[in-house]
mmCIF file of C-alpha atoms in Angstrom:
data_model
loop_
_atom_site.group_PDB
_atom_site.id
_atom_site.type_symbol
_atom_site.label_atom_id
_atom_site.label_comp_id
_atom_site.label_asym_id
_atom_site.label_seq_id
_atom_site.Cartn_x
_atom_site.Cartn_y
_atom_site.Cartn_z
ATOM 1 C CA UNK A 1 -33.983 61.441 230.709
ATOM 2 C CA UNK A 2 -31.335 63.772 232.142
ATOM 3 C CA UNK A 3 -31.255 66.239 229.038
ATOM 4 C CA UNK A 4 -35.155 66.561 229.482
ATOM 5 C CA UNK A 5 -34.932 67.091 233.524
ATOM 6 C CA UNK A 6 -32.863 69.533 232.740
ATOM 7 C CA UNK A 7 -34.677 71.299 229.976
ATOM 8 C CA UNK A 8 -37.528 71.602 232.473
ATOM 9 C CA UNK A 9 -35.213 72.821 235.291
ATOM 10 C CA UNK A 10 -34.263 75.830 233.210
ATOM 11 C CA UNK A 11 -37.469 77.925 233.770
ATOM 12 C CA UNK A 12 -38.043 80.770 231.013
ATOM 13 C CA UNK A 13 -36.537 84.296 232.017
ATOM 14 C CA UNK A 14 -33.678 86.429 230.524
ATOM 15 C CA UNK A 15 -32.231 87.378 233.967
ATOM 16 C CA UNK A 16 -29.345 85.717 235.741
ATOM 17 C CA UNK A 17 -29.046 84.554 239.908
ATOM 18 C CA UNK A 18 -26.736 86.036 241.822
ATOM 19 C CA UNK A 19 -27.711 85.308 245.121
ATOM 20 C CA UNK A 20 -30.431 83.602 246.381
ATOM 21 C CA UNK A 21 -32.697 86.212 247.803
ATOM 22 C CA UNK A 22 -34.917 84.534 250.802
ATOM 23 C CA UNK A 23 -34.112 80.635 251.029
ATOM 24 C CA UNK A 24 -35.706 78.195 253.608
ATOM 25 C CA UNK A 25 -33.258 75.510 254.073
ATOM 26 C CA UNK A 26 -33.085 72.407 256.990
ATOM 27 C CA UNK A 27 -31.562 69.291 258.039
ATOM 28 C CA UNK A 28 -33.481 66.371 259.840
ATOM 29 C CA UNK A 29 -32.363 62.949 261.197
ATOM 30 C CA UNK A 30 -34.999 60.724 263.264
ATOM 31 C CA UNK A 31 -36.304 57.677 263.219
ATOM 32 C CA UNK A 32 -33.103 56.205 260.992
ATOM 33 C CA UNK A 33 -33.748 58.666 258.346
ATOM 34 C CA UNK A 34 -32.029 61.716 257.179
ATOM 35 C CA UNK A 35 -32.901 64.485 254.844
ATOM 36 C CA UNK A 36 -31.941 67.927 253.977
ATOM 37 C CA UNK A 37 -34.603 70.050 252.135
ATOM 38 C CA UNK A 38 -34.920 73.576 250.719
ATOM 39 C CA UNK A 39 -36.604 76.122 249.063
ATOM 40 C CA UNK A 40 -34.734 78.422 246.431
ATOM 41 C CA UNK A 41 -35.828 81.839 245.812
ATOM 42 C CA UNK A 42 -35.699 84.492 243.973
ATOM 43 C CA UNK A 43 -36.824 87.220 241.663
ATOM 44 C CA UNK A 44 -35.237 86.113 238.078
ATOM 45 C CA UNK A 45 -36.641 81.961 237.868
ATOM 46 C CA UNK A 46 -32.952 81.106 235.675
ATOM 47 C CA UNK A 47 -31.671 77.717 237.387
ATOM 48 C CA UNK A 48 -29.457 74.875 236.401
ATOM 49 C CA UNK A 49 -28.357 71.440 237.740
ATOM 50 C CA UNK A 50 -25.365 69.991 236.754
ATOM 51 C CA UNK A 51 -22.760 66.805 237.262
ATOM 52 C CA UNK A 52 -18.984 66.540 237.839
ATOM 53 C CA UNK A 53 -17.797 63.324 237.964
ATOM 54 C CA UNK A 54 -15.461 62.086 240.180
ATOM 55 C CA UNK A 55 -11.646 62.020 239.836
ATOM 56 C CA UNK A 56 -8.744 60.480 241.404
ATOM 57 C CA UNK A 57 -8.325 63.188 244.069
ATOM 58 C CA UNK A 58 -12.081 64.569 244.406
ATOM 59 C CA UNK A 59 -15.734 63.156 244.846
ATOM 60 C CA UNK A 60 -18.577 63.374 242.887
ATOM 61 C CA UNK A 61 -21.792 65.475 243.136
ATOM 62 C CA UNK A 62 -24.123 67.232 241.736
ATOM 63 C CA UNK A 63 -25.041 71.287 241.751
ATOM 64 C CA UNK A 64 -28.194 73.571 241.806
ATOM 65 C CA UNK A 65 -27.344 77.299 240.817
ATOM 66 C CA UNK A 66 -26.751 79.723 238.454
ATOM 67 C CA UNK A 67 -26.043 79.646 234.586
ATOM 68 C CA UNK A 68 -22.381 81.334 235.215
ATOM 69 C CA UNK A 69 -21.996 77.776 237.465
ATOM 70 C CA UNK A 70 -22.409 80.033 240.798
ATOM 71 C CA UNK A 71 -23.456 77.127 243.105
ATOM 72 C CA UNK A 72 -26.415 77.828 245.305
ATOM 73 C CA UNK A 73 -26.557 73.720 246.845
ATOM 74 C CA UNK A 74 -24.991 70.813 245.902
ATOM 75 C CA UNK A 75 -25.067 67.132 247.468
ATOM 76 C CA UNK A 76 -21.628 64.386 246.786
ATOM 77 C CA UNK A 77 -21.785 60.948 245.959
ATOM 78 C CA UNK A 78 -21.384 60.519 249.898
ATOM 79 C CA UNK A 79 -24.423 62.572 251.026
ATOM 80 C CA UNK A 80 -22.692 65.369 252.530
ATOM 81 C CA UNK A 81 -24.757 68.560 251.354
ATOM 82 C CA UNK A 82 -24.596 71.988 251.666
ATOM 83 C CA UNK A 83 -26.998 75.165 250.888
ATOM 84 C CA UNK A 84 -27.092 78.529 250.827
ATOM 85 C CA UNK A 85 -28.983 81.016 252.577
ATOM 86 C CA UNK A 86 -27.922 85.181 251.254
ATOM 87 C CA UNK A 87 -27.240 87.336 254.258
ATOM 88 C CA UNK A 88 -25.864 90.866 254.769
ATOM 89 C CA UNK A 89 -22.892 90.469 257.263
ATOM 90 C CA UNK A 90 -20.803 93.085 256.761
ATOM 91 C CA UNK A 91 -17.216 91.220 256.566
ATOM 92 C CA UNK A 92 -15.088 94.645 257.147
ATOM 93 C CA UNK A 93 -16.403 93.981 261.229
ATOM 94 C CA UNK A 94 -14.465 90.408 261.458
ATOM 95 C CA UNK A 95 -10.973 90.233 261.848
ATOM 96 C CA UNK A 96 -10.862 87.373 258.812
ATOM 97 C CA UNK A 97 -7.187 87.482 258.088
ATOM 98 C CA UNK A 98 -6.626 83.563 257.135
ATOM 99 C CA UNK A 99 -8.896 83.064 254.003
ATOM 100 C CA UNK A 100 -9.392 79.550 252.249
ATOM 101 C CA UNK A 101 -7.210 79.839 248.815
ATOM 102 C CA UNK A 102 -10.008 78.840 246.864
ATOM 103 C CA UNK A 103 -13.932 77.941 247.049
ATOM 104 C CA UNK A 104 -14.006 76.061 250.629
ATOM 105 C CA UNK A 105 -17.510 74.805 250.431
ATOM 106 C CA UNK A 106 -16.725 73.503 246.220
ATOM 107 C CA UNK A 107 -13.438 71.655 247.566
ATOM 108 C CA UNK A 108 -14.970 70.686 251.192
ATOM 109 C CA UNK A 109 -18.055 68.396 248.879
ATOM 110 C CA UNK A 110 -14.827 67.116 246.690
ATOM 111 C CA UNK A 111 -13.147 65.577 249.851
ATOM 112 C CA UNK A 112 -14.917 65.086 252.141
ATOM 113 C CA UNK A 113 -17.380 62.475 253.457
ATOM 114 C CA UNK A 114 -19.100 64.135 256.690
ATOM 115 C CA UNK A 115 -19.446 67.273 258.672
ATOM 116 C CA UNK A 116 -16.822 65.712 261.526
ATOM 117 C CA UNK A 117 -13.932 65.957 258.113
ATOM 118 C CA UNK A 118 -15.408 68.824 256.979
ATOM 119 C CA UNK A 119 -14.996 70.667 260.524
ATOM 120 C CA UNK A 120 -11.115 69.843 260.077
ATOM 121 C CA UNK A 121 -10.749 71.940 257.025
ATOM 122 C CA UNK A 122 -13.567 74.954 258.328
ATOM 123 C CA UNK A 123 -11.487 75.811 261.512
ATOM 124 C CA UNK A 124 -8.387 76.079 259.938
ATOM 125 C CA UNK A 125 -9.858 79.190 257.985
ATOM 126 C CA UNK A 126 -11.644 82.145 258.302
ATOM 127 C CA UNK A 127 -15.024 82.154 256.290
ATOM 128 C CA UNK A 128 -15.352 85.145 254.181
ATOM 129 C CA UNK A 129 -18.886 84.996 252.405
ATOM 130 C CA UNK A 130 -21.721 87.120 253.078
ATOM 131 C CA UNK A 131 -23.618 84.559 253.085
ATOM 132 C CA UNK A 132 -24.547 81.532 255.535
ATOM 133 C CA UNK A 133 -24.877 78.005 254.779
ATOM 134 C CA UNK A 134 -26.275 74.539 256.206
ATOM 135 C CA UNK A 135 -23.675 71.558 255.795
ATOM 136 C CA UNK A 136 -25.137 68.114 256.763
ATOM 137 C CA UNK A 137 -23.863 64.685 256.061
ATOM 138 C CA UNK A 138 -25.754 61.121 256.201
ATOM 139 C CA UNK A 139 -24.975 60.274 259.786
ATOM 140 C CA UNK A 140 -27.231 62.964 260.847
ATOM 141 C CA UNK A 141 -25.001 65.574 261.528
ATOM 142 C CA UNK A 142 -25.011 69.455 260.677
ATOM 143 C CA UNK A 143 -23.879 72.634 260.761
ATOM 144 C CA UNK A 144 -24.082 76.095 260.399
ATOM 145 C CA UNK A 145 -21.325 78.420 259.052
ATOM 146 C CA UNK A 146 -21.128 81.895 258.701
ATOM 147 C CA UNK A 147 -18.260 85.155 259.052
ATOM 148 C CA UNK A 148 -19.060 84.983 263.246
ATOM 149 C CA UNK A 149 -18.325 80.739 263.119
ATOM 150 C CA UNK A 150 -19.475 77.697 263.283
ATOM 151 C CA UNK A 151 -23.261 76.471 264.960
ATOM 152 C CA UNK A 152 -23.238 72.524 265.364
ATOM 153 C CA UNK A 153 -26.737 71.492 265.506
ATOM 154 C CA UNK A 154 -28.638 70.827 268.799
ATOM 155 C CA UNK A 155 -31.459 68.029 268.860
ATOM 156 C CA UNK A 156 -32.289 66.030 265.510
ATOM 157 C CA UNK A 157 -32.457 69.288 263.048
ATOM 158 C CA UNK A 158 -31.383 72.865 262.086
ATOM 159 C CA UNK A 159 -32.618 75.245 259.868
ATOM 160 C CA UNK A 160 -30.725 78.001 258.108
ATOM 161 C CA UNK A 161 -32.776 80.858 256.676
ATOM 162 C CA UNK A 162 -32.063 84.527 255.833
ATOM 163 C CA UNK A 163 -34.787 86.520 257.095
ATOM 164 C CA UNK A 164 -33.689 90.109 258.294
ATOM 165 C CA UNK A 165 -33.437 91.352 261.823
ATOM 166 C CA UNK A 166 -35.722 94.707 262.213
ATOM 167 C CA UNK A 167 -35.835 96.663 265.671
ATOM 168 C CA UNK A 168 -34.750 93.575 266.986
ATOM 169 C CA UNK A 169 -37.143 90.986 265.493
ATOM 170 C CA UNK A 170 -36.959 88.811 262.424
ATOM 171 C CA UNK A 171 -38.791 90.151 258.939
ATOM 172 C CA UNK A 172 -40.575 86.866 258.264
ATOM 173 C CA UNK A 173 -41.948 84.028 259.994
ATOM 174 C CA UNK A 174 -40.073 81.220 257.613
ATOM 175 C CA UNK A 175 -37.502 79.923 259.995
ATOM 176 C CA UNK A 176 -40.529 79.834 262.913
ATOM 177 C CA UNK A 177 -42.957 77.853 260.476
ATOM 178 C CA UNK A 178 -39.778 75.671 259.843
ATOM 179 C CA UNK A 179 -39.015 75.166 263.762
ATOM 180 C CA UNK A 180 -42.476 75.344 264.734
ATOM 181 C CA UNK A 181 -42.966 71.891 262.159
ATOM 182 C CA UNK A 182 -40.003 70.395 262.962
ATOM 183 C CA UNK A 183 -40.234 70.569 266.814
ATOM 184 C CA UNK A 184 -43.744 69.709 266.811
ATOM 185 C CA UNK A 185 -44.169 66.722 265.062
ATOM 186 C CA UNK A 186 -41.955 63.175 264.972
ATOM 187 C CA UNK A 187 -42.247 62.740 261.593
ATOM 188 C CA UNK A 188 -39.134 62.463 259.254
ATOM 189 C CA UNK A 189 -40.097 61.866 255.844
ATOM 190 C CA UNK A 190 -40.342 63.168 252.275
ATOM 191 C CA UNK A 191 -44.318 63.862 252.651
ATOM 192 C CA UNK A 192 -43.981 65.699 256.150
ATOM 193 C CA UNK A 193 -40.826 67.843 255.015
ATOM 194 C CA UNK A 194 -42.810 68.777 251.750
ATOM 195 C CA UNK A 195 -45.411 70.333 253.738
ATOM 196 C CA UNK A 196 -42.685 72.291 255.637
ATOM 197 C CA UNK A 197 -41.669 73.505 252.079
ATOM 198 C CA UNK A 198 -45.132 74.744 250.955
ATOM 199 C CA UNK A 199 -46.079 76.064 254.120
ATOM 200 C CA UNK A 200 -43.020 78.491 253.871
ATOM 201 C CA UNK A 201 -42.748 79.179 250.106
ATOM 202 C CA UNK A 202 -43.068 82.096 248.480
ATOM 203 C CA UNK A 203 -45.262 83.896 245.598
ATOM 204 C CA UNK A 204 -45.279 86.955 243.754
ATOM 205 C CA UNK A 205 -42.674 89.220 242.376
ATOM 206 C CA UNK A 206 -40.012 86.690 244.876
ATOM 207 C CA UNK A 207 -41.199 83.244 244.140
ATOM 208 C CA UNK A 208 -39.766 79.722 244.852
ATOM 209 C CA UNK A 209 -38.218 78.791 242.170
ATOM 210 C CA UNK A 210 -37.319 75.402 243.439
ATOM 211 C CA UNK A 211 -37.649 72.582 246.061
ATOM 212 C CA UNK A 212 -35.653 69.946 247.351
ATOM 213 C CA UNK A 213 -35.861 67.289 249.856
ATOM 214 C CA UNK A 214 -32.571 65.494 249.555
ATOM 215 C CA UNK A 215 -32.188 61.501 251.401
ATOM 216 C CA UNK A 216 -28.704 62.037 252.472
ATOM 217 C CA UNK A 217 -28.651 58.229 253.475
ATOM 218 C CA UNK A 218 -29.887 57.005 249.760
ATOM 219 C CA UNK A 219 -28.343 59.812 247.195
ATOM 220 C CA UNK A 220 -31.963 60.191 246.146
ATOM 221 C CA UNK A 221 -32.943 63.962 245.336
ATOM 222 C CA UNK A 222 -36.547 64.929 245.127
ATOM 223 C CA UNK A 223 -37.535 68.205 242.947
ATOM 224 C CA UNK A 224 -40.435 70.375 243.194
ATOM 225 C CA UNK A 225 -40.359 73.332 240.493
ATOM 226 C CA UNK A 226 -41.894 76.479 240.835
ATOM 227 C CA UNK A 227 -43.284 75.952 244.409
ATOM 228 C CA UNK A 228 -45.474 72.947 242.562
ATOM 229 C CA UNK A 229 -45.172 70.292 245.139
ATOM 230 C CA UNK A 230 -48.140 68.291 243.493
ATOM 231 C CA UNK A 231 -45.315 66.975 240.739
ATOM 232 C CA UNK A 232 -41.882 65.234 241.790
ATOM 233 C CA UNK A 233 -38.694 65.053 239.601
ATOM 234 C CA UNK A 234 -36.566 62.714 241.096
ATOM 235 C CA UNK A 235 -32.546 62.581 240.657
ATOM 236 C CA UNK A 236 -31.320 59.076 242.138
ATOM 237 C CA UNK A 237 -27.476 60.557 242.568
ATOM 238 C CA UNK A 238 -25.654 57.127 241.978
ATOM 239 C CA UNK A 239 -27.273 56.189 238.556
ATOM 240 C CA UNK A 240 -26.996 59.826 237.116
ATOM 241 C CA UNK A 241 -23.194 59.700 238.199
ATOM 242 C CA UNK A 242 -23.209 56.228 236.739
ATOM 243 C CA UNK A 243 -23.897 57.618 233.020
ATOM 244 C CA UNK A 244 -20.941 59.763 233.274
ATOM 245 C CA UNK A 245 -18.459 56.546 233.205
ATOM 246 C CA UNK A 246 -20.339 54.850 230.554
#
């Protein structure tokens, strides 16, 4: 089963992902349930999942990204997530002078359980990617980290997205559809989060190449490919994980 998920994950194309060029990503907790959901895009469709099993010293989880194993999201064994979103800050105009030795985010999922133990390791360094990204955790917390700092969330969710400021306003309306859903409705579930997804995918020359809605609480992964959100591939984290100790 996991050889053919994956064979279908890999969507034809000859081009590699560096960055992801326009993703939608959120956190939600309400009504006892938590979730974390996303749309990938980009202009090459090239995209692979993979495993790495837990050792003595680090946690489990699994990874969406790029062939060269350039992680775009990844969720551990303990439902802390992160994704993603590309952004343009220009890091020569922050004074970042204490830099983690290594990947942060890679070694943050290996050890640690929730955004409050995560936050521990974040202040004590300066974060140098261009990039921004959503951490949330099962207990309904989030964040969002970028070169300026850190943005706990405010109310039950947060969404990171990396639409460009022009003359002062935003280039797209995918965060707004996002907030607009999410702060109008009291619904918290896998069918109401989808709709969030389609309403703010994308087509053309950038497409979706992906979809997630993650259950942070239950390890269970839900996959839409190629902005199809009629057809579900489903990753349940623990048994996948599972077949690596067999």
């Amino acid at each position: 089963m996991r050889k053919y998920f994956l064979l279908i994950l890999i969507i034809l194309s000859s081009g590699f992902i560096s960055t992801m060029k326009a993703c939608t990503i959120f956190s939600c907790a309400r009504g006892g349930e938590v979730f974390a959901a996303a749309n990938e895009d980009d202009m090459t469709p090239f995209t692979k999942v993979w495993y790495n099993p837990a050792t003595k010293d680090r946690y489990a989880f699994v990874c969406f990204g790029a062939p060269d194993m350039q992680i775009a999201s990844a969720m551990n064994e303990h439902g802390l997530f992160f994704d993603y979103a590309a952004a343009n800050y220009d890091l020569s105009k922050f004074a970042l002078t204490n830099p983690y030795p290594g990947d942060i985010m890679w070694d943050i999922l290996g050890k640690c359980k929730t955004v409050k133990e995560a936050l521990l390791v974040l202040k004590k360094y300066d974060y140098v990617s261009k990039s921004q990204v959503l951490l949330a955790d099962k207990e309904g917390n989030s964040i969002l980290i970028n070169p300026k700092g850190i943005t706990e969330k405010k109310g039950d969710f947060q969404v990171n997205s990396n639409c460009n400021m022009i003359n002062g306003k935003l280039s797209c309306r995918r965060p707004e559809i996002a907030n607009e859903m999410l702060s109008g409705s009291k619904e918290n579930n896998v069918e109401f989060l989808k709709k969030i997804l389609d309403k703010t995918h994308h087509e053309g020359e950038l497409n979706t190449l992906y979809s997630t809605v993650c259950d942070l609480k239950k390890g269970i992964i839900y996959v839409y490919l190629f902005h199809d959100y009629h057809t579900v591939y489903t990753i349940n984290l623990k048994s996948e994980l599972k077949k690596d100790t067999e």
